Amino acid sequence: MEKIVVKGGVPLIGEVQISGAKNAALPILAAGLLATEGTSKFYNVPKLSDIKTISKLFESLGVKVDYKPEENTLEIDARKPLLTEASFEFVSKMRASFLVLGPMLAREKKAKVAMPGGCSIGSRPIDQHLKGFEILGAKIIQDAGFVEARAEKELEGATIFFDFPSVGATQNVIMASCLAKGKTTIVNAAQEPEIEDMINFLTKMGAKISGKGTSVLEIEGVDKLTGAEHTIMADRVEAATYMIAAAVTKGDVFVKGALYKDNIALVSKMREMGISIEVLQDGMRVSNHLDILKPIDVKTLPHPGFLTDMQSIVSVLTLLGEGVSTITETVFENRFMHVEELRRMNAKIRIEGRSALIEGPARLEGTTVRATDLRAGAALIIAGLIAKGTTKIIDIYHIDRGYVDIEKKMRKLGAHVERIEE
C-alpha cells in the first residue's frame, strides 16, 4: 500500500508551477469527440489517473488517443462513427466520464452510459443533464445502472432552464446543442471558468456560442465541428492548495499560473485573515509572517461564490485563526468527511447541520489518517505540514486523481513529503 508521509514544521519557500486543470481538461477532451473532421490536440494536459481513465474510455468508443503524459499533450482522432455504449468499467471510476453522453447523442443520435461514479462527497444527481437532453428531443430510459438516450430524428434547439446551475449538466447540454438544429438557450447555466475554457475550445472547432461567462448561453447549431488545438487552463484548485500551504507554514511562495480572476473568493478570504497576497501577471505570491490570524466565515456557492472543491483545504487554514471560524457547505451534503480525520490530529471541529465550527489556533499532532476523497487528501497533506511529528496518509489514490506530483512539488518548496510503499 502506498502512503504519503509528511513531517511538519518547515516553511514553504520558492516557486511552484501549477498544472493544467483536471476540471477543465476532462470536459474539453469530451468535447473533442464532436469533431467529425480533423484531429484535436491538447496542451498542458495534467498527468493524472483521471486522464488515463477517460483516454481508455474514448478508446473503448472507437476513438484513437495519443496521450503523452511526460509532454502534457493528448491528441484524439474521433472521425470514425462512435460506438454508443460507455461501459461501467470506466464511468464508475470517474463522474466526468458521464460527459461523453452529450457528444455521443449529438453525433450518433443514441448513447448508453453507465451511471457515474467518483468521490463519495454527497448526492450529485444527473436529473438536470437528462432534463436538458429531453427538451432537445431525446427519449431517456434508465435501467439496470445505465442511462440510455435516443433521438428518433435530429436534436432540435430549445430553451432549457436549469433548476440549479450544475456544471456537468451545463457542459453536457452545451455539447449536445452544438450539433442540434436551430438555437438552444440555456438559462441559469453554470458560470465556472472551466466552462469558459470549454466554450473557447468549441468555438475553435466551429461552434457558435454566445454569453460566455454569464448565466444565459445561446448555442446556434452547426452541421459539423472540426478538430482544433487548445491549451488547458491552469488548475485553480491546485493553485489554492499551494497558496494555503504557503500561508499555514508561514512561508513565501510564488504560485505560477494562479490567476486572481479565477480565485477572487479565496484571495478575499485569505486577505481577511491577514495573509499577504501579491497579484502578479503570471501568478500570485503568498506570504505569511503573522503568529495570529483572524477567523473567517465561508459559505460554498456556485461560481462566482466560494468553490466547494476548496472547502476542505481552507478548513485547515481556519485552524490557525484565533477564535471560531464557520464553514457552511451548500453544494454537497457529505463533504465534511475529512473533519473526523482532522480531529484525529487534535483539531477542534464540531458539525452543526451543514456547517463546521472550527476552533483555533489548533496544535495539530501527526498520526495516520485516511484520504476520504480527492480534496480531503490534499487537506490532510497541508495539515501534516503544520502538525508536530509525522503524519501518514493512506488511500492516496484519491489524491492522484487530481494532483500532479504533489509530493515532488512540495519537496521543491522545502517540505518533508514523500511517497512510500508499505
Coordinates of C-alpha atoms in Angstrom, one line a residue:
M1 CA 0.0 0.0 0.0
E2 CA 1.3 3.4 -0.9
K3 CA 1.3 6.2 1.6
I4 CA 2.3 9.8 1.7
V5 CA 4.4 10.7 4.8
V6 CA 4.6 14.3 5.9
K7 CA 6.9 15.7 8.6
G8 CA 5.8 19.2 9.7
G9 CA 7.4 22.3 10.9
V10 CA 9.1 23.7 7.7
P11 CA 8.0 26.9 6.0
L12 CA 7.5 26.6 2.3
I13 CA 9.8 28.8 0.2
G14 CA 10.2 29.2 -3.5
E15 CA 8.2 28.9 -6.7
V16 CA 5.7 26.2 -7.8
Q17 CA 4.2 25.7 -11.3
I18 CA 0.5 25.0 -11.5
S19 CA -0.5 22.2 -13.8
G20 CA -3.4 22.1 -16.3
A21 CA -6.9 21.9 -14.7
K22 CA -8.4 18.5 -14.3
N23 CA -11.9 20.0 -14.1
A24 CA -11.3 21.8 -17.4
A25 CA -9.4 19.1 -19.2
L26 CA -11.9 16.3 -18.8
P27 CA -14.9 18.1 -20.4
I28 CA -12.7 19.7 -23.1
L29 CA -11.4 16.3 -24.1
A30 CA -15.0 15.0 -24.2
A31 CA -15.9 17.9 -26.5
G32 CA -13.2 16.7 -28.9
L33 CA -15.5 13.7 -29.6
L34 CA -17.7 16.1 -31.6
A35 CA -15.2 16.5 -34.3
T36 CA -16.0 14.6 -37.5
E37 CA -13.2 16.2 -39.5
G38 CA -9.6 16.6 -38.4
T39 CA -8.0 15.7 -35.1
S40 CA -7.8 17.6 -31.9
K41 CA -4.5 18.2 -30.0
F42 CA -4.4 19.4 -26.4
Y43 CA -1.6 21.0 -24.5
N44 CA -1.0 21.5 -20.7
V45 CA -2.9 18.3 -20.1
P46 CA -2.2 17.2 -16.5
K47 CA -0.5 13.9 -15.8
L48 CA -3.3 12.3 -13.7
S49 CA -5.0 9.0 -13.3
D50 CA -8.3 10.5 -14.4
I51 CA -6.8 11.5 -17.8
K52 CA -5.7 7.9 -18.3
T53 CA -9.2 6.7 -17.4
I54 CA -11.0 8.9 -19.8
S55 CA -8.5 8.1 -22.5
K56 CA -9.3 4.4 -22.1
L57 CA -13.0 5.2 -22.2
F58 CA -12.5 7.1 -25.5
E59 CA -10.6 4.1 -27.0
S60 CA -13.5 1.8 -26.0
L61 CA -15.7 4.1 -28.1
G62 CA -13.5 3.6 -31.2
V63 CA -11.5 6.8 -30.8
K64 CA -7.8 7.0 -31.4
V65 CA -5.9 8.5 -28.5
D66 CA -2.3 9.5 -28.3
Y67 CA -1.5 10.6 -24.8
K68 CA 2.0 11.7 -23.9
P69 CA 1.9 12.4 -20.2
E70 CA 5.5 13.5 -19.9
E71 CA 4.9 16.1 -22.6
N72 CA 1.5 17.0 -21.2
T73 CA -0.1 16.5 -24.6
L74 CA -3.0 14.4 -25.8
E75 CA -4.3 14.0 -29.3
I76 CA -7.6 12.4 -30.3
D77 CA -9.0 11.3 -33.7
A78 CA -12.8 10.8 -33.4
R79 CA -13.6 10.9 -37.2
K80 CA -15.0 7.4 -37.3
P81 CA -18.5 6.8 -36.1
L82 CA -18.6 6.4 -32.3
L83 CA -19.6 3.2 -30.6
T84 CA -22.6 4.1 -28.5
E85 CA -22.1 2.4 -25.1
A86 CA -19.8 3.7 -22.3
S87 CA -19.1 0.8 -20.0
F88 CA -19.4 0.7 -16.2
E89 CA -15.7 -0.2 -16.0
F90 CA -14.7 3.4 -16.8
V91 CA -17.7 5.5 -15.9
S92 CA -17.9 4.0 -12.4
K93 CA -14.4 5.3 -11.6
M94 CA -14.9 8.9 -12.5
R95 CA -18.0 11.1 -12.6
A96 CA -16.7 13.2 -15.5
S97 CA -17.0 10.1 -17.8
F98 CA -20.7 10.9 -18.0
L99 CA -19.8 13.9 -20.1
V100 CA -19.4 11.6 -23.2
L101 CA -23.2 11.2 -23.3
G102 CA -23.8 14.7 -24.8
P103 CA -21.3 14.2 -27.7
M104 CA -22.4 10.6 -28.4
L105 CA -26.1 11.7 -28.5
A106 CA -25.3 14.7 -30.7
R107 CA -23.3 12.6 -33.2
E108 CA -24.9 9.2 -33.3
K109 CA -28.5 10.0 -32.1
K110 CA -28.2 7.4 -29.4
A111 CA -26.0 6.7 -26.3
K112 CA -25.9 4.3 -23.4
V113 CA -23.8 5.3 -20.5
A114 CA -23.3 3.7 -17.0
M115 CA -24.4 5.7 -14.0
P116 CA -21.4 7.9 -12.9
G117 CA -19.0 7.3 -10.0
G118 CA -16.3 9.3 -8.4
C119 CA -15.6 10.7 -4.9
S120 CA -18.3 10.0 -2.3
I121 CA -18.9 13.6 -1.3
G122 CA -22.7 13.5 -1.5
S123 CA -25.6 13.3 -3.8
R124 CA -24.8 14.5 -7.3
P125 CA -27.9 13.9 -9.3
I126 CA -27.9 13.8 -13.1
D127 CA -31.5 15.0 -13.4
Q128 CA -30.5 18.3 -15.0
H129 CA -28.4 16.6 -17.6
L130 CA -31.4 14.3 -18.6
K131 CA -33.9 17.2 -18.4
G132 CA -31.8 19.1 -21.0
F133 CA -31.5 16.1 -23.3
E134 CA -35.2 15.5 -23.2
I135 CA -36.0 19.1 -24.0
L136 CA -33.7 18.8 -27.0
G137 CA -35.8 15.9 -28.2
A138 CA -34.2 12.7 -26.8
K139 CA -36.1 9.9 -25.1
I140 CA -34.4 8.9 -21.8
I141 CA -34.5 5.3 -20.4
Q142 CA -32.9 4.5 -17.0
D143 CA -32.5 0.8 -16.3
A144 CA -30.0 -1.6 -14.6
G145 CA -27.4 1.1 -13.7
F146 CA -27.4 2.6 -17.2
V147 CA -28.8 5.8 -18.8
E148 CA -29.9 5.4 -22.4
A149 CA -30.7 8.4 -24.6
R150 CA -32.2 8.1 -28.1
A151 CA -33.3 10.7 -30.6
E152 CA -35.5 9.4 -33.5
K153 CA -34.5 12.4 -35.6
E154 CA -32.2 15.4 -35.2
L155 CA -31.9 17.1 -31.9
E156 CA -33.8 20.4 -32.0
G157 CA -32.7 23.6 -30.2
A158 CA -35.0 24.8 -27.4
T159 CA -34.9 26.9 -24.2
I160 CA -33.6 25.0 -21.2
F161 CA -33.9 26.3 -17.7
F162 CA -31.7 24.6 -15.1
D163 CA -33.2 24.4 -11.5
F164 CA -29.6 24.6 -10.3
P165 CA -26.5 25.9 -12.1
S166 CA -25.0 22.4 -12.5
V167 CA -21.5 22.5 -14.0
G168 CA -21.7 19.0 -15.5
A169 CA -25.2 19.5 -16.9
T170 CA -24.2 22.8 -18.5
Q171 CA -21.2 21.2 -20.2
N172 CA -23.2 18.1 -21.4
V173 CA -26.0 20.2 -22.8
I174 CA -23.7 22.7 -24.5
M175 CA -22.0 19.8 -26.3
A176 CA -25.3 18.2 -27.4
S177 CA -26.6 21.6 -28.5
C178 CA -23.7 22.4 -30.8
L179 CA -25.0 19.9 -33.4
A180 CA -28.7 20.4 -32.7
K181 CA -30.9 22.1 -35.3
G182 CA -31.6 25.7 -34.6
K183 CA -30.9 27.8 -31.5
T184 CA -30.6 26.5 -27.9
T185 CA -30.8 28.9 -24.9
I186 CA -29.6 27.7 -21.6
V187 CA -30.9 29.7 -18.7
N188 CA -29.3 29.5 -15.2
A189 CA -26.2 28.0 -16.7
A190 CA -23.2 27.4 -14.5
Q191 CA -20.5 30.2 -15.0
E192 CA -17.3 28.4 -13.9
P193 CA -14.0 29.4 -15.6
E194 CA -13.7 25.7 -16.7
I195 CA -16.9 26.2 -18.7
E196 CA -15.5 29.3 -20.4
D197 CA -12.4 27.3 -21.3
M198 CA -14.6 24.6 -22.9
I199 CA -16.5 27.2 -24.9
N200 CA -13.2 28.6 -26.1
F201 CA -12.3 25.2 -27.5
L202 CA -15.7 24.5 -29.0
T203 CA -15.5 27.9 -30.7
K204 CA -12.2 27.0 -32.3
M205 CA -13.9 23.8 -33.6
G206 CA -16.6 25.9 -35.3
A207 CA -19.3 26.1 -32.7
K208 CA -21.4 29.2 -32.4
I209 CA -21.8 30.1 -28.7
S210 CA -22.6 33.5 -27.1
G211 CA -23.0 34.5 -23.5
K212 CA -19.7 33.0 -22.3
G213 CA -19.2 33.8 -18.6
T214 CA -22.8 34.6 -17.9
S215 CA -25.8 32.6 -16.7
V216 CA -27.5 32.7 -20.1
L217 CA -25.9 30.9 -23.1
E218 CA -27.1 30.8 -26.6
I219 CA -25.9 28.0 -29.0
E220 CA -26.6 28.1 -32.7
G221 CA -26.4 24.6 -34.0
V222 CA -24.0 23.8 -36.9
D223 CA -23.7 20.9 -39.3
K224 CA -20.3 19.8 -38.2
L225 CA -17.3 20.5 -36.0
T226 CA -13.7 20.3 -36.9
G227 CA -10.7 19.3 -34.7
A228 CA -8.6 22.1 -33.2
E229 CA -5.7 22.7 -30.9
H230 CA -6.2 24.0 -27.4
T231 CA -4.1 24.7 -24.2
I232 CA -5.9 23.7 -21.0
M233 CA -6.2 26.4 -18.4
A234 CA -4.3 26.3 -15.1
D235 CA -5.9 24.4 -12.2
R236 CA -7.4 26.9 -9.7
V237 CA -7.9 24.2 -7.1
E238 CA -4.3 23.1 -7.2
A239 CA -3.3 26.8 -7.0
A240 CA -5.4 27.2 -3.9
T241 CA -3.7 24.2 -2.4
Y242 CA -0.3 25.6 -2.7
M243 CA -1.4 29.1 -1.7
I244 CA -2.9 27.8 1.5
A245 CA 0.1 25.5 2.1
A246 CA 2.4 28.6 1.9
A247 CA 0.1 30.5 4.3
V248 CA -0.2 27.8 7.0
T249 CA 3.6 27.2 7.1
K250 CA 4.4 30.9 7.4
G251 CA 6.2 30.6 4.1
D252 CA 6.7 32.7 1.0
V253 CA 5.7 31.1 -2.3
F254 CA 5.2 32.3 -5.8
V255 CA 2.3 30.2 -7.3
K256 CA 2.9 30.4 -11.0
G257 CA -0.2 30.1 -13.0
A258 CA -2.6 31.1 -10.2
L259 CA -4.8 33.7 -11.7
Y260 CA -6.6 36.3 -9.5
K261 CA -9.7 36.4 -11.7
D262 CA -10.3 32.6 -11.1
N263 CA -9.6 32.8 -7.3
I264 CA -11.2 36.1 -6.2
A265 CA -13.3 34.5 -3.4
L266 CA -10.3 32.6 -2.0
V267 CA -8.0 35.6 -2.1
S268 CA -10.6 37.7 -0.4
K269 CA -10.9 35.3 2.5
M270 CA -7.1 34.8 2.9
R271 CA -6.6 38.5 3.0
E272 CA -9.4 38.8 5.5
M273 CA -7.4 36.5 7.8
G274 CA -4.3 38.8 7.4
I275 CA -2.3 36.8 4.8
S276 CA -0.3 38.8 2.2
I277 CA -1.1 38.0 -1.4
E278 CA 0.6 39.9 -4.2
V279 CA -1.1 39.6 -7.6
L280 CA 1.3 39.4 -10.5
Q281 CA 0.9 39.0 -14.2
D282 CA 1.6 35.3 -14.3
G283 CA 0.7 34.2 -10.8
M284 CA 0.3 35.2 -7.2
R285 CA 2.9 35.4 -4.4
V286 CA 1.6 34.3 -1.0
S287 CA 3.5 35.1 2.3
N288 CA 2.5 35.0 5.9
H289 CA 4.7 36.1 8.8
L290 CA 1.9 36.5 11.4
D291 CA 1.6 34.5 14.6
I292 CA -2.1 35.2 14.9
L293 CA -4.6 35.0 12.0
K294 CA -8.2 36.2 12.1
P295 CA -11.1 33.7 12.0
I296 CA -13.4 33.8 8.9
D297 CA -16.8 32.6 7.8
V298 CA -17.0 30.8 4.5
K299 CA -20.1 29.6 2.6
T300 CA -19.7 27.5 -0.6
L301 CA -21.8 28.6 -3.6
P302 CA -21.8 28.2 -7.3
H303 CA -19.4 30.4 -9.2
P304 CA -18.5 33.3 -8.6
G305 CA -19.1 32.2 -5.0
F306 CA -16.6 30.2 -2.9
L307 CA -15.8 26.9 -4.7
T308 CA -16.9 23.7 -2.9
D309 CA -13.7 22.0 -4.1
M310 CA -11.7 24.4 -1.9
Q311 CA -13.8 23.9 1.2
S312 CA -11.8 21.1 2.9
I313 CA -8.5 22.7 2.0
V314 CA -9.4 26.1 3.5
S315 CA -10.7 24.3 6.7
V316 CA -7.0 23.6 7.5
L317 CA -6.2 27.3 7.1
T318 CA -9.0 28.2 9.6
L319 CA -7.4 26.0 12.2
L320 CA -4.8 28.8 12.6
G321 CA -7.4 31.5 13.2
E322 CA -7.7 32.8 16.7
G323 CA -11.3 32.1 17.6
V324 CA -14.1 30.2 15.9
S325 CA -14.4 30.1 12.1
T326 CA -17.5 28.8 10.3
I327 CA -17.6 26.9 7.1
T328 CA -21.0 26.2 5.6
E329 CA -21.3 23.7 2.7
T330 CA -24.4 24.4 0.5
V331 CA -23.4 22.3 -2.6
F332 CA -22.7 18.8 -1.3
E333 CA -24.2 17.3 1.9
N334 CA -21.4 14.9 2.6
R335 CA -18.3 17.0 2.2
F336 CA -17.2 17.0 5.8
M337 CA -15.7 13.5 5.9
H338 CA -12.3 15.0 6.3
V339 CA -13.3 16.5 9.6
E340 CA -13.0 13.2 11.5
E341 CA -9.5 12.8 10.1
L342 CA -8.5 16.3 11.3
R343 CA -10.0 15.5 14.7
R344 CA -7.6 12.6 14.9
M345 CA -4.8 15.2 14.5
N346 CA -6.2 17.1 17.5
A347 CA -8.3 19.6 15.6
K348 CA -11.3 21.1 17.5
I349 CA -14.2 21.0 15.0
R350 CA -17.9 20.3 15.5
I351 CA -20.5 19.9 12.9
E352 CA -23.9 21.6 13.2
G353 CA -26.2 20.8 10.2
R354 CA -24.4 21.8 7.1
S355 CA -21.8 24.0 8.9
A356 CA -18.4 23.2 10.5
L357 CA -17.4 25.3 13.5
I358 CA -13.6 25.3 13.7
E359 CA -11.9 26.5 16.9
G360 CA -8.3 27.8 16.6
P361 CA -5.5 28.2 16.9
A362 CA -5.0 24.4 16.8
R363 CA -2.0 22.4 17.9
L364 CA -2.0 19.5 15.4
E365 CA -0.3 16.2 16.2
G366 CA 0.9 13.9 13.4
T367 CA -0.8 10.5 13.1
T368 CA -2.2 8.1 10.5
V369 CA -5.2 9.5 8.6
R370 CA -7.2 8.4 5.5
A371 CA -7.8 10.5 2.4
T372 CA -11.6 10.1 2.2
D373 CA -11.8 11.9 -1.2
L374 CA -9.6 13.9 -3.6
R375 CA -9.6 17.3 -1.9
A376 CA -9.7 15.8 1.6
G377 CA -6.4 14.1 0.8
A378 CA -4.8 17.4 -0.1
A379 CA -6.2 19.0 3.1
L380 CA -4.5 16.3 5.1
I381 CA -1.2 16.9 3.5
I382 CA -1.4 20.6 4.3
A383 CA -2.4 19.6 7.9
G384 CA 0.7 17.4 8.1
L385 CA 2.8 20.4 7.1
I386 CA 1.9 22.1 10.4
A387 CA 1.5 19.1 12.7
K388 CA 4.0 18.1 15.3
G389 CA 5.7 14.9 14.3
T390 CA 4.9 12.6 11.4
T391 CA 1.6 12.3 9.5
K392 CA 0.9 9.2 7.4
I393 CA -1.9 9.5 4.8
I394 CA -3.4 6.3 3.3
D395 CA -5.8 5.8 0.4
I396 CA -3.8 8.3 -1.6
Y397 CA -5.2 7.0 -4.9
H398 CA -7.8 9.8 -4.4
I399 CA -5.1 12.4 -4.4
D400 CA -3.6 11.0 -7.6
R401 CA -6.9 11.7 -9.4
G402 CA -6.4 15.5 -9.1
Y403 CA -2.8 16.4 -8.2
V404 CA 0.3 16.1 -10.4
D405 CA 3.4 15.0 -8.5
I406 CA 2.2 16.7 -5.3
E407 CA 5.0 15.3 -3.1
K408 CA 7.7 16.4 -5.6
K409 CA 6.3 19.9 -5.9
M410 CA 6.1 20.1 -2.1
R411 CA 9.7 18.9 -1.7
K412 CA 10.8 21.6 -4.2
L413 CA 9.4 24.2 -1.8
G414 CA 11.3 22.6 1.1
A415 CA 8.6 20.4 2.7
H416 CA 9.4 17.0 4.1
V417 CA 6.9 15.0 2.0
E418 CA 7.5 11.6 0.4
R419 CA 5.6 8.7 -1.0
I420 CA 6.4 5.3 0.4
E421 CA 5.3 1.7 -0.2
E422 CA 4.4 -0.3 2.9

